[in-house]
Structures are given as structure tokens and as C-alpha cells.
Amino acid sequence: MKTSNHVFIMAGGVGSRFWPKSRNDYPKQFIDILGTGKSLLQLTYDRFLKLCPEENIHVVTNKQYKSLVQEQLPGVAESNILCEPSRNNTAPCIAYAAFKLAAKDPHANMVVAPSDHFILYEDIFIEKVKLGLDLAATDPVLLTLGITPTRPDTGYGYINFEKSGENGVHKVKQFTEKPPLEKAKEFLASGSYVWNGGIFIWNVKAALQAFHEHAPEIYSLFSKGDGLYNTAEEQHFIDAEYPASPSISIDYAIMEKADNVYTIPADFGWSDLGTWGSLYEVADKQNGDNVFSGNHQLENTENSIIHLPPGKLAVIKGLKDYIVVDDNNVLLIYPKQDEQEIKQITERLKSQNQTHYL
């Protein structure tokens, strides 16, 4: 394995669309949501052990989840757990990772990936990542894995790429965030678009140069920590300065502005597991095309996902295309087609000072 290749797993989100199973103090990346005996974070970590040694795997998370990361990933050194004091989206998160890695190995290559995605064909995934790392080691490019779209989904960002390319690598022409349905249908029919899966590959020098050119405010903030990264003073600096970074995604901060962005289209059985509906799509279906966890008696119920705590029985009749989740102090019964509203519900509860339900 190439010791110059490092992986940063982003694991700081709250997974509000998976509420009420995903809670502020125990979000979805730490939950065995697939029923495999391992959390999504553990599955992601195991996947990347096929790519690099464990000492080259890092986790970027919120400070409140540090102990959960240590509990679930005892193979990750404490120094490899980057603790954010605030949630400022992916650009500051990735900038922190890049500055810390550059201080350790200024020639390193880095993979940045979410902690909570489902990947069915892991060997194909690792093959594509290795292809990207080989290119990043020799060329100052910003690479993203492009997910071959299977439907005109309006919940994903789309990447338009040039069809001509070498060795499966294509220059990116444009990013489009969550298009309307008709536009998504056009994208799918053209064959020149892939979904943006939020998986990035680049050399750390190329990443820092991109921040310097396109996100100077972020670059300036984190460069103040030069000489402190990988020392006992790092966390104090991050706690003091990180909250002042702008809350912006890496797509808006860098990828949509840079002219050295490339994509590797791939089909490795991907889902971002962003919602209960996306979990339903990848999970094994049983009687009536239902997905369920827990004890149940169902009648005339189909195309639904039912998630119960151990020891609870659900008796359900006449539901179709519903989400039913019973967890602790919350019972959710909601149409699958309206699942994007679940995040709004959590925001409303927060504004009503009912955070004990979150």
C-alpha cells in the first residue's frame, strides 16, 4: 500500500432526515441502520482499509462525537480524529484536513468521503479511487467520483462532463445543484451527467492551492495555524478559530469555481442513505415489498419501511408507501413521498424549544 495516500472520513453531521432514529447525541453514522451488525461509520472505515493502512485513515467529526468515534473505531489513533467545535459545512472541514495533512506530509494524496454512504460493489469503488489517486499523484487536479445516475432524482447535485476523456477520467464542465424534475430527465437522457456523490480525491498541494485561489478567507483562517498542526496546540487553535470560518460547502467554495476539476464516472451500487426512502431502496424487501426491523403483524400494508425498537410489536393494516419509526420518545408515521419534510419538522421542534425530542 502507498503510505502517501490518506483518507479523511467526514462524520460530523446530525442526519436530521433520518430522525427520529438519528438524534443529535447519536446520529445516523453511528447507527447500525442496515442491520449488518456494524454502523455506517464502521462499514466506511472497513472499506478504506482496502486502500491504505489504518494509520492513514482519519475521521473529521464534531467534538461531541469524539468518544463515539473512539468507541466504534478503536484502530484509529486519537491524533487522527479531527474535532470540529462547530458545524460549518464541508469546505472548512476539508480545509482543516488539508492543512493538518500538509503539515505532516506535504506531498500526500487525500481522499475525502462521507461516513454514511452505502456502496454495494466495494471492489469497483476501490478500483476507481485508486485510479484517481494515481492521477492526483502526478497532476494538480481536483477529482470527484461521479455516480452513474439511475433515475431523474431531484435530490442530488449533477455534474456535466466532457464525453471525451482518457482512462475513464473526464473534465468537468458544470455543477448543477438539485435541478427540477424536467431538467433532471434531460440530464439523464443526455448521458453526459453524473450524480455528485461528495467523494473527492486530490494531492494536498492541489487542495491548498484551490483554497488559496477560490476561498481565500478560509485559506487565510487555517493558515494562521501553521506550526500548530499535529502539536498539542492544534485543538486550542481550532476551537478558537474554526467557528469563524464561513459555513459553505466544498462544491460552492471550490469545485464550481476551479478549472482543473475532473470526474471519474462509476457505477458501484451507491446510495447516500440520506433519507428513509433511500434506505428503503437498498434494503431487502419482504412481504408486500416492505422493509422492517422488529416484531410485526401486517395486513394490506405494502411498500413501507417500518423500524421498531427491540421488544415492541407493531400491528398495522392498510398502509401503503409509509415510513413508520418508533424510537425512544418519538413515533413517526409519515408518507414516503413527503419525507423531505422530516428535516423541517426537526427544525420546527428546535424553534419550539422541544430539543428533548431531537
Short mmCIF file of C-alpha atoms in Angstrom, two decimals:
data_model
loop_
_atom_site.label_atom_id
_atom_site.label_comp_id
_atom_site.label_asym_id
_atom_site.label_seq_id
_atom_site.Cartn_x
_atom_site.Cartn_y
_atom_site.Cartn_z
CA MET A 1 0.00 0.00 0.00
CA LYS A 2 1.16 3.54 -0.74
CA THR A 3 1.75 5.27 2.56
CA SER A 4 1.36 8.68 0.87
CA ASN A 5 -2.38 8.04 0.40
CA HIS A 6 -4.60 9.23 3.24
CA VAL A 7 -8.35 9.02 3.79
CA PHE A 8 -10.48 11.55 5.67
CA ILE A 9 -13.93 10.31 6.66
CA MET A 10 -16.41 13.11 7.37
CA ALA A 11 -18.57 12.06 10.33
CA GLY A 12 -19.86 15.23 11.96
CA GLY A 13 -23.43 15.53 10.67
CA VAL A 14 -26.65 15.02 12.62
CA GLY A 15 -28.58 13.11 9.91
CA SER A 16 -31.81 15.04 10.53
CA ARG A 17 -33.64 13.39 7.63
CA PHE A 18 -33.25 10.07 9.48
CA TRP A 19 -34.99 11.45 12.57
CA PRO A 20 -36.21 10.10 14.94
CA LYS A 21 -33.72 7.20 14.73
CA SER A 22 -30.88 9.66 14.17
CA ARG A 23 -30.59 12.03 17.14
CA ASN A 24 -28.29 14.91 18.00
CA ASP A 25 -26.40 12.83 20.55
CA TYR A 26 -26.29 9.68 18.41
CA PRO A 27 -26.59 10.48 14.68
CA LYS A 28 -27.05 8.02 11.86
CA GLN A 29 -23.37 7.41 11.03
CA PHE A 30 -23.03 5.66 14.41
CA ILE A 31 -26.17 3.53 13.96
CA ASP A 32 -26.45 0.03 12.50
CA ILE A 33 -29.12 1.33 10.14
CA LEU A 34 -28.61 -1.51 7.63
CA GLY A 35 -28.91 -4.31 10.18
CA THR A 36 -25.42 -5.67 9.43
CA GLY A 37 -24.08 -5.57 12.98
CA LYS A 38 -21.90 -2.56 12.12
CA SER A 39 -22.59 1.16 11.99
CA LEU A 40 -22.30 3.11 8.74
CA LEU A 41 -19.07 4.66 10.06
CA GLN A 42 -17.60 1.22 10.78
CA LEU A 43 -18.57 -0.02 7.32
CA THR A 44 -16.90 3.02 5.73
CA TYR A 45 -13.74 2.51 7.78
CA ASP A 46 -13.56 -1.19 6.84
CA ARG A 47 -13.97 -0.26 3.18
CA PHE A 48 -10.99 2.09 3.24
CA LEU A 49 -8.76 -0.46 4.96
CA LYS A 50 -8.64 -2.00 1.47
CA LEU A 51 -6.98 1.19 0.26
CA CYS A 52 -4.48 2.24 2.91
CA PRO A 53 -3.20 1.23 6.37
CA GLU A 54 -5.22 2.23 9.41
CA GLU A 55 -2.65 4.84 10.46
CA ASN A 56 -3.54 6.75 7.26
CA ILE A 57 -7.28 6.84 7.98
CA HIS A 58 -8.56 9.98 9.70
CA VAL A 59 -12.03 10.92 10.93
CA VAL A 60 -13.33 14.50 10.94
CA THR A 61 -16.19 14.85 13.38
CA ASN A 62 -17.88 17.21 15.79
CA LYS A 63 -16.24 17.43 19.22
CA GLN A 64 -19.28 15.91 20.90
CA TYR A 65 -18.84 12.67 18.91
CA LYS A 66 -15.16 12.07 19.63
CA SER A 67 -15.87 9.40 22.24
CA LEU A 68 -18.30 7.65 19.88
CA VAL A 69 -15.64 7.55 17.16
CA GLN A 70 -13.10 6.14 19.61
CA GLU A 71 -15.59 3.55 20.82
CA GLN A 72 -16.55 2.39 17.33
CA LEU A 73 -13.11 2.70 15.68
CA PRO A 74 -10.51 1.68 18.26
CA GLY A 75 -7.97 1.25 15.43
CA VAL A 76 -7.95 4.99 14.70
CA ALA A 77 -5.33 6.89 16.70
CA GLU A 78 -6.58 9.83 18.75
CA SER A 79 -4.32 12.13 16.73
CA ASN A 80 -6.21 11.04 13.60
CA ILE A 81 -9.56 12.25 14.96
CA LEU A 82 -10.11 15.87 13.90
CA CYS A 83 -12.63 17.54 16.21
CA GLU A 84 -14.68 20.45 14.90
CA PRO A 85 -16.08 22.83 17.53
CA SER A 86 -18.91 23.91 15.20
CA ARG A 87 -20.75 22.69 12.11
CA ASN A 88 -19.67 24.93 9.23
CA ASN A 89 -20.36 22.64 6.27
CA THR A 90 -17.77 20.75 4.20
CA ALA A 91 -15.36 23.43 2.95
CA PRO A 92 -13.90 24.34 6.39
CA CYS A 93 -13.92 20.67 7.34
CA ILE A 94 -11.84 19.75 4.28
CA ALA A 95 -9.55 22.78 4.66
CA TYR A 96 -8.74 21.73 8.23
CA ALA A 97 -7.93 18.21 6.98
CA ALA A 98 -5.73 19.53 4.17
CA PHE A 99 -3.70 21.88 6.40
CA LYS A 100 -3.20 19.17 9.03
CA LEU A 101 -2.11 16.62 6.43
CA ALA A 102 0.21 19.06 4.64
CA ALA A 103 2.00 19.75 7.93
CA LYS A 104 2.61 16.02 8.28
CA ASP A 105 3.34 15.12 4.65
CA PRO A 106 3.36 18.00 2.11
CA HIS A 107 3.36 15.54 -0.80
CA ALA A 108 0.44 13.38 0.39
CA ASN A 109 -2.65 12.47 -1.60
CA MET A 110 -6.01 12.59 0.12
CA VAL A 111 -9.43 11.02 -0.30
CA VAL A 112 -12.36 12.79 1.33
CA ALA A 113 -15.55 10.77 1.78
CA PRO A 114 -18.77 10.87 3.81
CA SER A 115 -19.18 8.36 6.63
CA ASP A 116 -22.76 7.35 5.91
CA HIS A 117 -22.97 6.18 2.31
CA PHE A 118 -23.96 2.74 1.05
CA ILE A 119 -21.69 1.10 -1.51
CA LEU A 120 -22.67 -2.31 -2.82
CA TYR A 121 -19.70 -3.08 -5.09
CA GLU A 122 -16.76 -2.16 -2.91
CA ASP A 123 -14.08 -3.62 -5.19
CA ILE A 124 -15.20 -1.39 -8.08
CA PHE A 125 -15.27 1.58 -5.71
CA ILE A 126 -11.71 0.96 -4.51
CA GLU A 127 -10.54 0.46 -8.11
CA LYS A 128 -11.92 3.88 -9.10
CA VAL A 129 -10.42 5.57 -6.05
CA LYS A 130 -7.00 4.08 -6.86
CA LEU A 131 -7.33 5.39 -10.41
CA GLY A 132 -7.97 8.85 -9.02
CA LEU A 133 -5.08 8.67 -6.58
CA ASP A 134 -2.67 7.64 -9.34
CA LEU A 135 -3.67 10.72 -11.35
CA ALA A 136 -3.64 13.05 -8.33
CA ALA A 137 -0.09 11.95 -7.53
CA THR A 138 1.17 13.29 -10.87
CA ASP A 139 -1.25 16.06 -11.89
CA PRO A 140 -2.63 19.07 -9.96
CA VAL A 141 -6.25 18.07 -10.47
CA LEU A 142 -9.35 18.11 -8.29
CA LEU A 143 -11.17 14.83 -8.78
CA THR A 144 -14.64 13.73 -7.79
CA LEU A 145 -16.19 10.32 -8.23
CA GLY A 146 -19.29 10.72 -10.39
CA ILE A 147 -22.14 8.34 -9.68
CA THR A 148 -23.85 6.95 -12.77
CA PRO A 149 -27.47 8.12 -12.36
CA THR A 150 -30.21 5.50 -12.39
CA ARG A 151 -33.22 7.84 -12.30
CA PRO A 152 -34.02 11.56 -12.69
CA ASP A 153 -33.62 12.27 -8.97
CA THR A 154 -34.10 15.91 -7.94
CA GLY A 155 -32.44 15.45 -4.57
CA TYR A 156 -28.87 15.17 -5.90
CA GLY A 157 -26.40 17.54 -7.47
CA TYR A 158 -25.42 16.78 -11.07
CA ILE A 159 -22.04 17.06 -12.80
CA ASN A 160 -21.86 17.72 -16.53
CA PHE A 161 -18.68 16.27 -18.02
CA GLU A 162 -16.98 16.17 -21.40
CA LYS A 163 -17.56 12.81 -23.05
CA SER A 164 -14.03 12.72 -24.40
CA GLY A 165 -11.54 11.64 -21.76
CA GLU A 166 -8.59 9.38 -21.09
CA ASN A 167 -8.55 6.26 -18.93
CA GLY A 168 -12.05 6.91 -17.63
CA VAL A 169 -11.26 10.44 -16.41
CA HIS A 170 -13.32 13.32 -17.82
CA LYS A 171 -13.06 17.09 -17.47
CA VAL A 172 -15.98 18.66 -15.63
CA LYS A 173 -17.93 21.37 -17.45
CA GLN A 174 -20.50 22.38 -14.84
CA PHE A 175 -22.09 21.54 -11.48
CA THR A 176 -25.88 21.84 -11.12
CA GLU A 177 -27.37 21.59 -7.63
CA LYS A 178 -30.71 19.73 -7.26
CA PRO A 179 -32.41 20.51 -10.60
CA PRO A 180 -36.19 20.42 -11.20
CA LEU A 181 -37.63 17.14 -12.49
CA GLU A 182 -37.78 18.06 -16.17
CA LYS A 183 -34.17 19.21 -16.13
CA ALA A 184 -33.13 16.04 -14.30
CA LYS A 185 -34.81 13.98 -17.03
CA GLU A 186 -32.83 15.89 -19.67
CA PHE A 187 -29.60 15.26 -17.78
CA LEU A 188 -30.30 11.54 -17.54
CA ALA A 189 -31.17 11.22 -21.24
CA SER A 190 -28.02 13.07 -22.37
CA GLY A 191 -25.58 10.58 -20.86
CA SER A 192 -23.23 13.47 -20.03
CA TYR A 193 -24.16 13.87 -16.39
CA VAL A 194 -23.34 12.02 -13.20
CA TRP A 195 -24.53 12.49 -9.63
CA ASN A 196 -22.24 14.33 -7.26
CA GLY A 197 -21.52 11.78 -4.54
CA GLY A 198 -19.35 14.06 -2.41
CA ILE A 199 -16.26 11.85 -2.72
CA PHE A 200 -13.12 13.83 -3.58
CA ILE A 201 -9.54 12.88 -4.48
CA TRP A 202 -6.54 15.20 -4.83
CA ASN A 203 -2.98 15.91 -3.82
CA VAL A 204 -2.80 18.05 -0.70
CA LYS A 205 -0.82 20.73 -2.61
CA ALA A 206 -3.59 20.99 -5.22
CA ALA A 207 -6.19 21.27 -2.48
CA LEU A 208 -4.38 24.07 -0.66
CA GLN A 209 -3.80 25.91 -3.94
CA ALA A 210 -7.52 25.67 -4.72
CA PHE A 211 -8.43 27.14 -1.32
CA HIS A 212 -5.85 29.89 -1.81
CA GLU A 213 -7.31 30.85 -5.21
CA HIS A 214 -11.03 30.33 -4.71
CA ALA A 215 -11.69 30.51 -0.97
CA PRO A 216 -9.05 32.94 0.34
CA GLU A 217 -11.00 33.68 3.54
CA ILE A 218 -10.89 30.01 4.51
CA TYR A 219 -7.26 29.65 3.44
CA SER A 220 -6.23 32.68 5.47
CA LEU A 221 -8.01 31.47 8.60
CA PHE A 222 -6.46 27.98 8.62
CA SER A 223 -3.02 29.16 7.53
CA LYS A 224 -2.80 31.02 10.86
CA GLY A 225 -2.37 27.58 12.40
CA ASP A 226 0.85 26.80 10.54
CA GLY A 227 3.30 25.39 13.05
CA LEU A 228 0.48 24.26 15.36
CA TYR A 229 -0.97 21.36 13.38
CA ASN A 230 -0.08 17.93 14.81
CA THR A 231 1.05 19.54 18.07
CA ALA A 232 -0.54 19.88 21.50
CA GLU A 233 -1.70 23.39 20.49
CA GLU A 234 -3.73 22.30 17.47
CA GLN A 235 -7.08 21.78 19.23
CA HIS A 236 -6.83 25.09 21.09
CA PHE A 237 -6.25 26.89 17.79
CA ILE A 238 -9.14 25.05 16.10
CA ASP A 239 -11.50 25.73 18.99
CA ALA A 240 -10.67 29.44 18.83
CA GLU A 241 -10.62 29.99 15.06
CA TYR A 242 -12.79 27.32 13.39
CA PRO A 243 -16.20 28.80 14.37
CA ALA A 244 -15.28 31.99 12.47
CA SER A 245 -14.92 30.12 9.16
CA PRO A 246 -17.74 30.65 6.64
CA SER A 247 -20.38 27.94 6.53
CA ILE A 248 -20.12 26.80 2.92
CA SER A 249 -19.91 23.52 1.03
CA ILE A 250 -16.78 22.45 -0.85
CA ASP A 251 -18.88 22.47 -4.04
CA TYR A 252 -19.74 26.16 -3.76
CA ALA A 253 -16.38 27.21 -2.30
CA ILE A 254 -14.08 25.36 -4.71
CA MET A 255 -15.49 22.85 -7.18
CA GLU A 256 -17.84 25.18 -9.05
CA LYS A 257 -15.10 27.80 -9.49
CA ALA A 258 -11.96 25.82 -10.33
CA ASP A 259 -10.99 24.94 -13.92
CA ASN A 260 -8.96 21.84 -13.03
CA VAL A 261 -11.90 19.70 -11.90
CA TYR A 262 -12.29 16.20 -13.32
CA THR A 263 -14.67 13.32 -12.66
CA ILE A 264 -14.42 9.55 -12.84
CA PRO A 265 -17.89 8.22 -13.72
CA ALA A 266 -18.58 4.98 -11.90
CA ASP A 267 -21.33 2.54 -11.02
CA PHE A 268 -20.64 0.81 -7.73
CA GLY A 269 -24.13 0.46 -6.27
CA TRP A 270 -24.16 3.79 -4.44
CA SER A 271 -26.72 5.46 -2.23
CA ASP A 272 -26.14 8.43 0.04
CA LEU A 273 -28.62 6.98 2.55
CA GLY A 274 -29.84 10.49 3.08
CA THR A 275 -33.44 9.60 3.85
CA TRP A 276 -35.64 6.73 4.98
CA GLY A 277 -36.73 6.37 1.37
CA SER A 278 -33.14 5.87 0.19
CA LEU A 279 -32.69 3.19 2.85
CA TYR A 280 -35.87 1.53 1.59
CA GLU A 281 -34.43 1.43 -1.94
CA VAL A 282 -31.28 -0.52 -0.95
CA ALA A 283 -32.69 -2.70 1.82
CA ASP A 284 -34.01 -6.24 1.35
CA LYS A 285 -37.76 -6.29 0.70
CA GLN A 286 -40.06 -8.78 2.38
CA ASN A 287 -43.79 -9.50 2.32
CA GLY A 288 -45.63 -6.76 0.44
CA ASP A 289 -42.34 -5.14 -0.58
CA ASN A 290 -41.98 -3.88 2.96
CA VAL A 291 -38.72 -3.23 4.78
CA PHE A 292 -38.96 -3.83 8.50
CA SER A 293 -36.95 -4.14 11.66
CA GLY A 294 -38.69 -5.52 14.73
CA ASN A 295 -41.72 -7.69 15.50
CA HIS A 296 -44.81 -7.02 13.42
CA GLN A 297 -48.21 -8.16 12.23
CA LEU A 298 -49.02 -6.55 8.88
CA GLU A 299 -52.19 -6.67 6.80
CA ASN A 300 -52.78 -4.90 3.48
CA THR A 301 -49.58 -2.95 4.05
CA GLU A 302 -47.05 -2.53 1.26
CA ASN A 303 -44.05 -0.53 0.02
CA SER A 304 -43.42 0.76 3.53
CA ILE A 305 -40.42 0.91 5.84
CA ILE A 306 -41.06 0.05 9.47
CA HIS A 307 -38.39 0.46 12.15
CA LEU A 308 -39.18 -0.67 15.71
CA PRO A 309 -37.18 -0.99 18.92
CA PRO A 310 -36.44 -4.46 20.31
CA GLY A 311 -39.33 -5.97 22.23
CA LYS A 312 -42.06 -3.87 20.59
CA LEU A 313 -44.81 -5.30 18.39
CA ALA A 314 -46.45 -3.26 15.63
CA VAL A 315 -49.87 -4.24 14.29
CA ILE A 316 -50.51 -2.32 11.08
CA LYS A 317 -53.29 -2.51 8.48
CA GLY A 318 -53.90 -0.55 5.32
CA LEU A 319 -50.69 1.45 4.92
CA LYS A 320 -49.02 1.98 1.56
CA ASP A 321 -45.78 3.88 0.89
CA TYR A 322 -45.28 4.95 4.50
CA ILE A 323 -42.44 5.42 6.95
CA VAL A 324 -43.12 4.12 10.46
CA VAL A 325 -40.37 4.66 13.03
CA ASP A 326 -40.77 4.12 16.77
CA ASP A 327 -37.71 5.26 18.69
CA ASN A 328 -37.45 6.23 22.33
CA ASN A 329 -39.81 9.19 22.91
CA VAL A 330 -40.92 9.69 19.28
CA LEU A 331 -43.29 7.83 16.98
CA LEU A 332 -43.12 8.91 13.32
CA ILE A 333 -45.78 7.86 10.79
CA TYR A 334 -45.22 9.70 7.53
CA PRO A 335 -45.82 9.27 3.78
CA LYS A 336 -42.63 8.32 1.95
CA GLN A 337 -43.36 10.83 -0.79
CA ASP A 338 -43.22 13.66 1.76
CA GLU A 339 -40.07 12.52 3.55
CA GLN A 340 -38.14 15.68 2.63
CA GLU A 341 -40.37 17.45 5.16
CA ILE A 342 -38.88 15.46 8.05
CA LYS A 343 -35.91 17.80 8.30
CA GLN A 344 -38.34 20.74 8.50
CA ILE A 345 -40.10 19.02 11.40
CA THR A 346 -36.84 18.80 13.35
CA GLU A 347 -36.17 22.47 12.66
CA ARG A 348 -39.65 23.36 13.89
CA LEU A 349 -39.16 21.37 17.08
CA LYS A 350 -35.88 23.18 17.65
CA SER A 351 -37.56 26.58 17.22
CA GLN A 352 -40.26 25.48 19.71
CA ASN A 353 -37.59 24.57 22.29
CA GLN A 354 -38.54 20.90 22.12
CA THR A 355 -34.97 19.75 21.66
CA HIS A 356 -35.51 16.79 24.01
CA TYR A 357 -37.20 15.13 21.01
CA LEU A 358 -34.13 15.71 18.85
#
